[in-house]
């Protein structure tokens, strides 16, 4: 990794992978001076069940790539 942005999205109620794993990775990357953002998807599980979190994932993906999402994230 060089200067590119790393975005970690993790559901707070994930039953497959502990949120602490993403928190640790984010901390390691931050300590190394990398451009990292951890976004917590509140109340959701490993497979997203809440429309608001799916919308966050969609919009964040486009934003991270520097592309306007426009109406592509409308559910």
PDB file of N, CA and C in Angstrom:
ATOM      1  N   UNK A   1       0.833  -1.186   0.000  1.00  0.00           N
ATOM      2  CA  UNK A   1       0.000   0.000   0.000  1.00  0.00           C
ATOM      3  C   UNK A   1       0.870   1.240   0.000  1.00  0.00           C
ATOM      4  N   UNK A   2       0.455   2.191  -0.785  1.00  0.00           N
ATOM      5  CA  UNK A   2       1.167   3.477  -0.778  1.00  0.00           C
ATOM      6  C   UNK A   2       0.233   4.528  -0.202  1.00  0.00           C
ATOM      7  N   UNK A   3      -0.246   5.447  -1.040  1.00  0.00           N
ATOM      8  CA  UNK A   3      -1.090   6.525  -0.520  1.00  0.00           C
ATOM      9  C   UNK A   3      -2.585   6.337  -0.813  1.00  0.00           C
ATOM     10  N   UNK A   4      -2.951   5.247  -1.497  1.00  0.00           N
ATOM     11  CA  UNK A   4      -4.368   5.062  -1.822  1.00  0.00           C
ATOM     12  C   UNK A   4      -5.200   4.878  -0.556  1.00  0.00           C
ATOM     13  N   UNK A   5      -6.452   5.235  -0.664  1.00  0.00           N
ATOM     14  CA  UNK A   5      -7.355   5.135   0.479  1.00  0.00           C
ATOM     15  C   UNK A   5      -7.833   3.694   0.653  1.00  0.00           C
ATOM     16  N   UNK A   6      -7.862   3.255   1.908  1.00  0.00           N
ATOM     17  CA  UNK A   6      -8.390   1.947   2.262  1.00  0.00           C
ATOM     18  C   UNK A   6      -9.640   2.183   3.099  1.00  0.00           C
ATOM     19  N   UNK A   7     -10.753   1.611   2.679  1.00  0.00           N
ATOM     20  CA  UNK A   7     -12.001   1.746   3.424  1.00  0.00           C
ATOM     21  C   UNK A   7     -12.410   0.359   3.907  1.00  0.00           C
ATOM     22  N   UNK A   8     -12.587   0.240   5.210  1.00  0.00           N
ATOM     23  CA  UNK A   8     -13.070  -0.996   5.817  1.00  0.00           C
ATOM     24  C   UNK A   8     -14.505  -0.766   6.244  1.00  0.00           C
ATOM     25  N   UNK A   9     -15.402  -1.610   5.784  1.00  0.00           N
ATOM     26  CA  UNK A   9     -16.809  -1.539   6.179  1.00  0.00           C
ATOM     27  C   UNK A   9     -17.101  -2.805   6.971  1.00  0.00           C
ATOM     28  N   UNK A  10     -17.628  -2.647   8.174  1.00  0.00           N
ATOM     29  CA  UNK A  10     -17.863  -3.819   9.017  1.00  0.00           C
ATOM     30  C   UNK A  10     -19.152  -3.645   9.812  1.00  0.00           C
ATOM     31  N   UNK A  11     -19.979  -4.674   9.759  1.00  0.00           N
ATOM     32  CA  UNK A  11     -21.233  -4.659  10.516  1.00  0.00           C
ATOM     33  C   UNK A  11     -20.949  -4.867  12.001  1.00  0.00           C
ATOM     34  N   UNK A  12     -21.628  -4.105  12.821  1.00  0.00           N
ATOM     35  CA  UNK A  12     -21.366  -4.160  14.265  1.00  0.00           C
ATOM     36  C   UNK A  12     -21.863  -5.431  14.922  1.00  0.00           C
ATOM     37  N   UNK A  13     -22.788  -6.126  14.284  1.00  0.00           N
ATOM     38  CA  UNK A  13     -23.329  -7.366  14.855  1.00  0.00           C
ATOM     39  C   UNK A  13     -22.935  -8.580  14.002  1.00  0.00           C
ATOM     40  N   UNK A  14     -21.809  -8.481  13.314  1.00  0.00           N
ATOM     41  CA  UNK A  14     -21.345  -9.545  12.424  1.00  0.00           C
ATOM     42  C   UNK A  14     -21.129 -10.833  13.208  1.00  0.00           C
ATOM     43  N   UNK A  15     -21.831 -11.893  12.818  1.00  0.00           N
ATOM     44  CA  UNK A  15     -21.717 -13.181  13.515  1.00  0.00           C
ATOM     45  C   UNK A  15     -20.639 -14.077  12.897  1.00  0.00           C
ATOM     46  N   UNK A  16     -20.018 -13.629  11.816  1.00  0.00           N
ATOM     47  CA  UNK A  16     -18.982 -14.418  11.144  1.00  0.00           C
ATOM     48  C   UNK A  16     -17.573 -13.927  11.482  1.00  0.00           C
ATOM     49  N   UNK A  17     -17.385 -12.618  11.453  1.00  0.00           N
ATOM     50  CA  UNK A  17     -16.070 -12.018  11.675  1.00  0.00           C
ATOM     51  C   UNK A  17     -16.224 -10.911  12.704  1.00  0.00           C
ATOM     52  N   UNK A  18     -15.426 -10.977  13.732  1.00  0.00           N
ATOM     53  CA  UNK A  18     -15.507 -10.003  14.820  1.00  0.00           C
ATOM     54  C   UNK A  18     -15.124  -8.599  14.345  1.00  0.00           C
ATOM     55  N   UNK A  19     -15.879  -7.621  14.799  1.00  0.00           N
ATOM     56  CA  UNK A  19     -15.577  -6.218  14.496  1.00  0.00           C
ATOM     57  C   UNK A  19     -14.166  -5.865  14.964  1.00  0.00           C
ATOM     58  N   UNK A  20     -13.713  -6.520  16.019  1.00  0.00           N
ATOM     59  CA  UNK A  20     -12.371  -6.233  16.534  1.00  0.00           C
ATOM     60  C   UNK A  20     -11.286  -6.521  15.490  1.00  0.00           C
ATOM     61  N   UNK A  21     -11.539  -7.449  14.576  1.00  0.00           N
ATOM     62  CA  UNK A  21     -10.556  -7.750  13.530  1.00  0.00           C
ATOM     63  C   UNK A  21     -10.355  -6.543  12.602  1.00  0.00           C
ATOM     64  N   UNK A  22     -11.448  -5.933  12.190  1.00  0.00           N
ATOM     65  CA  UNK A  22     -11.331  -4.748  11.337  1.00  0.00           C
ATOM     66  C   UNK A  22     -10.755  -3.566  12.109  1.00  0.00           C
ATOM     67  N   UNK A  23     -11.122  -3.470  13.378  1.00  0.00           N
ATOM     68  CA  UNK A  23     -10.578  -2.403  14.214  1.00  0.00           C
ATOM     69  C   UNK A  23      -9.061  -2.543  14.339  1.00  0.00           C
ATOM     70  N   UNK A  24      -8.593  -3.774  14.520  1.00  0.00           N
ATOM     71  CA  UNK A  24      -7.145  -4.022  14.614  1.00  0.00           C
ATOM     72  C   UNK A  24      -6.441  -3.683  13.305  1.00  0.00           C
ATOM     73  N   UNK A  25      -7.008  -4.123  12.186  1.00  0.00           N
ATOM     74  CA  UNK A  25      -6.405  -3.832  10.883  1.00  0.00           C
ATOM     75  C   UNK A  25      -6.344  -2.321  10.657  1.00  0.00           C
ATOM     76  N   UNK A  26      -7.424  -1.628  10.975  1.00  0.00           N
ATOM     77  CA  UNK A  26      -7.443  -0.169  10.819  1.00  0.00           C
ATOM     78  C   UNK A  26      -6.350   0.477  11.667  1.00  0.00           C
ATOM     79  N   UNK A  27      -6.207   0.011  12.895  1.00  0.00           N
ATOM     80  CA  UNK A  27      -5.179   0.558  13.779  1.00  0.00           C
ATOM     81  C   UNK A  27      -3.768   0.320  13.257  1.00  0.00           C
ATOM     82  N   UNK A  28      -3.527  -0.873  12.741  1.00  0.00           N
ATOM     83  CA  UNK A  28      -2.210  -1.199  12.180  1.00  0.00           C
ATOM     84  C   UNK A  28      -1.912  -0.298  10.983  1.00  0.00           C
ATOM     85  N   UNK A  29      -2.889  -0.149  10.104  1.00  0.00           N
ATOM     86  CA  UNK A  29      -2.687   0.704   8.929  1.00  0.00           C
ATOM     87  C   UNK A  29      -2.485   2.165   9.325  1.00  0.00           C
ATOM     88  N   UNK A  30      -3.280   2.643  10.273  1.00  0.00           N
ATOM     89  CA  UNK A  30      -3.110   4.021  10.749  1.00  0.00           C
ATOM     90  C   UNK A  30      -1.726   4.223  11.349  1.00  0.00           C
ATOM     91  N   UNK A  31      -1.265   3.263  12.134  1.00  0.00           N
ATOM     92  CA  UNK A  31       0.068   3.349  12.751  1.00  0.00           C
ATOM     93  C   UNK A  31       1.175   3.397  11.705  1.00  0.00           C
ATOM     94  N   UNK A  32       0.908   2.779  10.562  1.00  0.00           N
ATOM     95  CA  UNK A  32       1.879   2.775   9.475  1.00  0.00           C
ATOM     96  C   UNK A  32       1.746   4.015   8.582  1.00  0.00           C
ATOM     97  N   UNK A  33       0.848   4.933   8.973  1.00  0.00           N
ATOM     98  CA  UNK A  33       0.687   6.174   8.226  1.00  0.00           C
ATOM     99  C   UNK A  33      -0.153   6.040   6.964  1.00  0.00           C
ATOM    100  N   UNK A  34      -0.965   4.993   6.895  1.00  0.00           N
ATOM    101  CA  UNK A  34      -1.795   4.780   5.709  1.00  0.00           C
ATOM    102  C   UNK A  34      -3.120   5.515   5.822  1.00  0.00           C
ATOM    103  N   UNK A  35      -3.722   5.761   4.692  1.00  0.00           N
ATOM    104  CA  UNK A  35      -4.983   6.489   4.593  1.00  0.00           C
ATOM    105  C   UNK A  35      -6.122   5.477   4.739  1.00  0.00           C
ATOM    106  N   UNK A  36      -6.628   5.307   5.948  1.00  0.00           N
ATOM    107  CA  UNK A  36      -7.631   4.280   6.212  1.00  0.00           C
ATOM    108  C   UNK A  36      -8.845   4.870   6.916  1.00  0.00           C
ATOM    109  N   UNK A  37     -10.012   4.332   6.579  1.00  0.00           N
ATOM    110  CA  UNK A  37     -11.254   4.737   7.225  1.00  0.00           C
ATOM    111  C   UNK A  37     -12.039   3.473   7.563  1.00  0.00           C
ATOM    112  N   UNK A  38     -12.462   3.351   8.807  1.00  0.00           N
ATOM    113  CA  UNK A  38     -13.302   2.241   9.237  1.00  0.00           C
ATOM    114  C   UNK A  38     -14.725   2.756   9.387  1.00  0.00           C
ATOM    115  N   UNK A  39     -15.632   2.148   8.645  1.00  0.00           N
ATOM    116  CA  UNK A  39     -17.043   2.526   8.709  1.00  0.00           C
ATOM    117  C   UNK A  39     -17.798   1.374   9.347  1.00  0.00           C
ATOM    118  N   UNK A  40     -18.476   1.675  10.442  1.00  0.00           N
ATOM    119  CA  UNK A  40     -19.276   0.662  11.139  1.00  0.00           C
ATOM    120  C   UNK A  40     -20.704   0.701  10.619  1.00  0.00           C
ATOM    121  N   UNK A  41     -21.188  -0.465  10.236  1.00  0.00           N
ATOM    122  CA  UNK A  41     -22.564  -0.593   9.750  1.00  0.00           C
ATOM    123  C   UNK A  41     -23.389  -1.063  10.938  1.00  0.00           C
ATOM    124  N   UNK A  42     -24.056  -0.125  11.568  1.00  0.00           N
ATOM    125  CA  UNK A  42     -24.722  -0.355  12.851  1.00  0.00           C
ATOM    126  C   UNK A  42     -25.830  -1.397  12.775  1.00  0.00           C
ATOM    127  N   UNK A  43     -25.754  -2.347  13.689  1.00  0.00           N
ATOM    128  CA  UNK A  43     -26.812  -3.314  13.919  1.00  0.00           C
ATOM    129  C   UNK A  43     -26.961  -4.415  12.887  1.00  0.00           C
ATOM    130  N   UNK A  44     -26.120  -4.420  11.872  1.00  0.00           N
ATOM    131  CA  UNK A  44     -26.268  -5.416  10.824  1.00  0.00           C
ATOM    132  C   UNK A  44     -25.360  -6.613  11.066  1.00  0.00           C
ATOM    133  N   UNK A  45     -25.636  -7.695  10.336  1.00  0.00           N
ATOM    134  CA  UNK A  45     -24.870  -8.925  10.438  1.00  0.00           C
ATOM    135  C   UNK A  45     -23.928  -9.024   9.236  1.00  0.00           C
ATOM    136  N   UNK A  46     -23.305 -10.193   9.064  1.00  0.00           N
ATOM    137  CA  UNK A  46     -22.339 -10.405   7.983  1.00  0.00           C
ATOM    138  C   UNK A  46     -22.995 -10.197   6.617  1.00  0.00           C
ATOM    139  N   UNK A  47     -24.182 -10.726   6.459  1.00  0.00           N
ATOM    140  CA  UNK A  47     -24.976 -10.471   5.256  1.00  0.00           C
ATOM    141  C   UNK A  47     -25.916  -9.319   5.607  1.00  0.00           C
ATOM    142  N   UNK A  48     -25.808  -8.238   4.860  1.00  0.00           N
ATOM    143  CA  UNK A  48     -26.563  -7.038   5.195  1.00  0.00           C
ATOM    144  C   UNK A  48     -28.066  -7.272   5.101  1.00  0.00           C
ATOM    145  N   UNK A  49     -28.761  -6.804   6.114  1.00  0.00           N
ATOM    146  CA  UNK A  49     -30.208  -6.926   6.145  1.00  0.00           C
ATOM    147  C   UNK A  49     -30.914  -5.587   6.164  1.00  0.00           C
ATOM    148  N   UNK A  50     -30.142  -4.523   6.424  1.00  0.00           N
ATOM    149  CA  UNK A  50     -30.735  -3.198   6.516  1.00  0.00           C
ATOM    150  C   UNK A  50     -30.426  -2.392   5.258  1.00  0.00           C
ATOM    151  N   UNK A  51     -31.467  -1.844   4.670  1.00  0.00           N
ATOM    152  CA  UNK A  51     -31.320  -1.070   3.446  1.00  0.00           C
ATOM    153  C   UNK A  51     -30.369   0.110   3.640  1.00  0.00           C
ATOM    154  N   UNK A  52     -30.433   0.757   4.806  1.00  0.00           N
ATOM    155  CA  UNK A  52     -29.568   1.931   5.028  1.00  0.00           C
ATOM    156  C   UNK A  52     -28.096   1.547   4.971  1.00  0.00           C
ATOM    157  N   UNK A  53     -27.742   0.348   5.455  1.00  0.00           N
ATOM    158  CA  UNK A  53     -26.347  -0.073   5.412  1.00  0.00           C
ATOM    159  C   UNK A  53     -25.918  -0.468   4.009  1.00  0.00           C
ATOM    160  N   UNK A  54     -26.822  -1.107   3.252  1.00  0.00           N
ATOM    161  CA  UNK A  54     -26.520  -1.429   1.852  1.00  0.00           C
ATOM    162  C   UNK A  54     -26.286  -0.139   1.063  1.00  0.00           C
ATOM    163  N   UNK A  55     -27.077   0.872   1.349  1.00  0.00           N
ATOM    164  CA  UNK A  55     -26.917   2.176   0.703  1.00  0.00           C
ATOM    165  C   UNK A  55     -25.565   2.793   1.064  1.00  0.00           C
ATOM    166  N   UNK A  56     -25.170   2.683   2.327  1.00  0.00           N
ATOM    167  CA  UNK A  56     -23.866   3.194   2.760  1.00  0.00           C
ATOM    168  C   UNK A  56     -22.734   2.495   2.018  1.00  0.00           C
ATOM    169  N   UNK A  57     -22.819   1.173   1.878  1.00  0.00           N
ATOM    170  CA  UNK A  57     -21.788   0.415   1.159  1.00  0.00           C
ATOM    171  C   UNK A  57     -21.716   0.886  -0.292  1.00  0.00           C
ATOM    172  N   UNK A  58     -22.848   1.022  -0.930  1.00  0.00           N
ATOM    173  CA  UNK A  58     -22.888   1.450  -2.328  1.00  0.00           C
ATOM    174  C   UNK A  58     -22.282   2.844  -2.503  1.00  0.00           C
ATOM    175  N   UNK A  59     -22.771   3.786  -1.734  1.00  0.00           N
ATOM    176  CA  UNK A  59     -22.288   5.170  -1.867  1.00  0.00           C
ATOM    177  C   UNK A  59     -20.806   5.283  -1.524  1.00  0.00           C
ATOM    178  N   UNK A  60     -20.364   4.554  -0.493  1.00  0.00           N
ATOM    179  CA  UNK A  60     -18.957   4.591  -0.089  1.00  0.00           C
ATOM    180  C   UNK A  60     -18.061   4.028  -1.177  1.00  0.00           C
ATOM    181  N   UNK A  61     -18.521   2.979  -1.841  1.00  0.00           N
ATOM    182  CA  UNK A  61     -17.745   2.383  -2.928  1.00  0.00           C
ATOM    183  C   UNK A  61     -17.527   3.385  -4.045  1.00  0.00           C
ATOM    184  N   UNK A  62     -18.589   4.021  -4.496  1.00  0.00           N
ATOM    185  CA  UNK A  62     -18.456   5.024  -5.560  1.00  0.00           C
ATOM    186  C   UNK A  62     -17.584   6.193  -5.104  1.00  0.00           C
ATOM    187  N   UNK A  63     -17.806   6.683  -3.880  1.00  0.00           N
ATOM    188  CA  UNK A  63     -17.034   7.820  -3.368  1.00  0.00           C
ATOM    189  C   UNK A  63     -15.546   7.494  -3.316  1.00  0.00           C
ATOM    190  N   UNK A  64     -15.218   6.294  -2.840  1.00  0.00           N
ATOM    191  CA  UNK A  64     -13.821   5.888  -2.720  1.00  0.00           C
ATOM    192  C   UNK A  64     -13.142   5.830  -4.083  1.00  0.00           C
ATOM    193  N   UNK A  65     -13.904   5.451  -5.100  1.00  0.00           N
ATOM    194  CA  UNK A  65     -13.368   5.380  -6.461  1.00  0.00           C
ATOM    195  C   UNK A  65     -13.376   6.730  -7.162  1.00  0.00           C
ATOM    196  N   UNK A  66     -13.952   7.743  -6.502  1.00  0.00           N
ATOM    197  CA  UNK A  66     -13.997   9.077  -7.090  1.00  0.00           C
ATOM    198  C   UNK A  66     -15.049   9.232  -8.166  1.00  0.00           C
ATOM    199  N   UNK A  67     -16.112   8.423  -8.062  1.00  0.00           N
ATOM    200  CA  UNK A  67     -17.184   8.436  -9.058  1.00  0.00           C
ATOM    201  C   UNK A  67     -18.478   8.870  -8.375  1.00  0.00           C
ATOM    202  N   UNK A  68     -19.242   9.699  -9.043  1.00  0.00           N
ATOM    203  CA  UNK A  68     -20.549  10.086  -8.522  1.00  0.00           C
ATOM    204  C   UNK A  68     -21.492   8.890  -8.638  1.00  0.00           C
ATOM    205  N   UNK A  69     -22.184   8.576  -7.559  1.00  0.00           N
ATOM    206  CA  UNK A  69     -23.090   7.420  -7.601  1.00  0.00           C
ATOM    207  C   UNK A  69     -24.384   7.732  -8.337  1.00  0.00           C
ATOM    208  N   UNK A  70     -24.775   8.988  -8.347  1.00  0.00           N
ATOM    209  CA  UNK A  70     -26.004   9.359  -9.015  1.00  0.00           C
ATOM    210  C   UNK A  70     -27.164   8.517  -8.501  1.00  0.00           C
ATOM    211  N   UNK A  71     -27.906   7.918  -9.412  1.00  0.00           N
ATOM    212  CA  UNK A  71     -29.047   7.095  -8.995  1.00  0.00           C
ATOM    213  C   UNK A  71     -28.688   5.603  -8.952  1.00  0.00           C
ATOM    214  N   UNK A  72     -27.408   5.270  -9.040  1.00  0.00           N
ATOM    215  CA  UNK A  72     -26.995   3.875  -9.059  1.00  0.00           C
ATOM    216  C   UNK A  72     -27.196   3.158  -7.734  1.00  0.00           C
ATOM    217  N   UNK A  73     -27.318   3.880  -6.630  1.00  0.00           N
ATOM    218  CA  UNK A  73     -27.461   3.273  -5.317  1.00  0.00           C
ATOM    219  C   UNK A  73     -28.909   3.281  -4.816  1.00  0.00           C
ATOM    220  N   UNK A  74     -29.834   3.639  -5.678  1.00  0.00           N
ATOM    221  CA  UNK A  74     -31.237   3.657  -5.284  1.00  0.00           C
ATOM    222  C   UNK A  74     -31.716   2.221  -5.149  1.00  0.00           C
ATOM    223  N   UNK A  75     -32.275   1.904  -3.984  1.00  0.00           N
ATOM    224  CA  UNK A  75     -32.750   0.539  -3.747  1.00  0.00           C
ATOM    225  C   UNK A  75     -34.250   0.479  -3.819  1.00  0.00           C
TER     226      UNK A  75
END
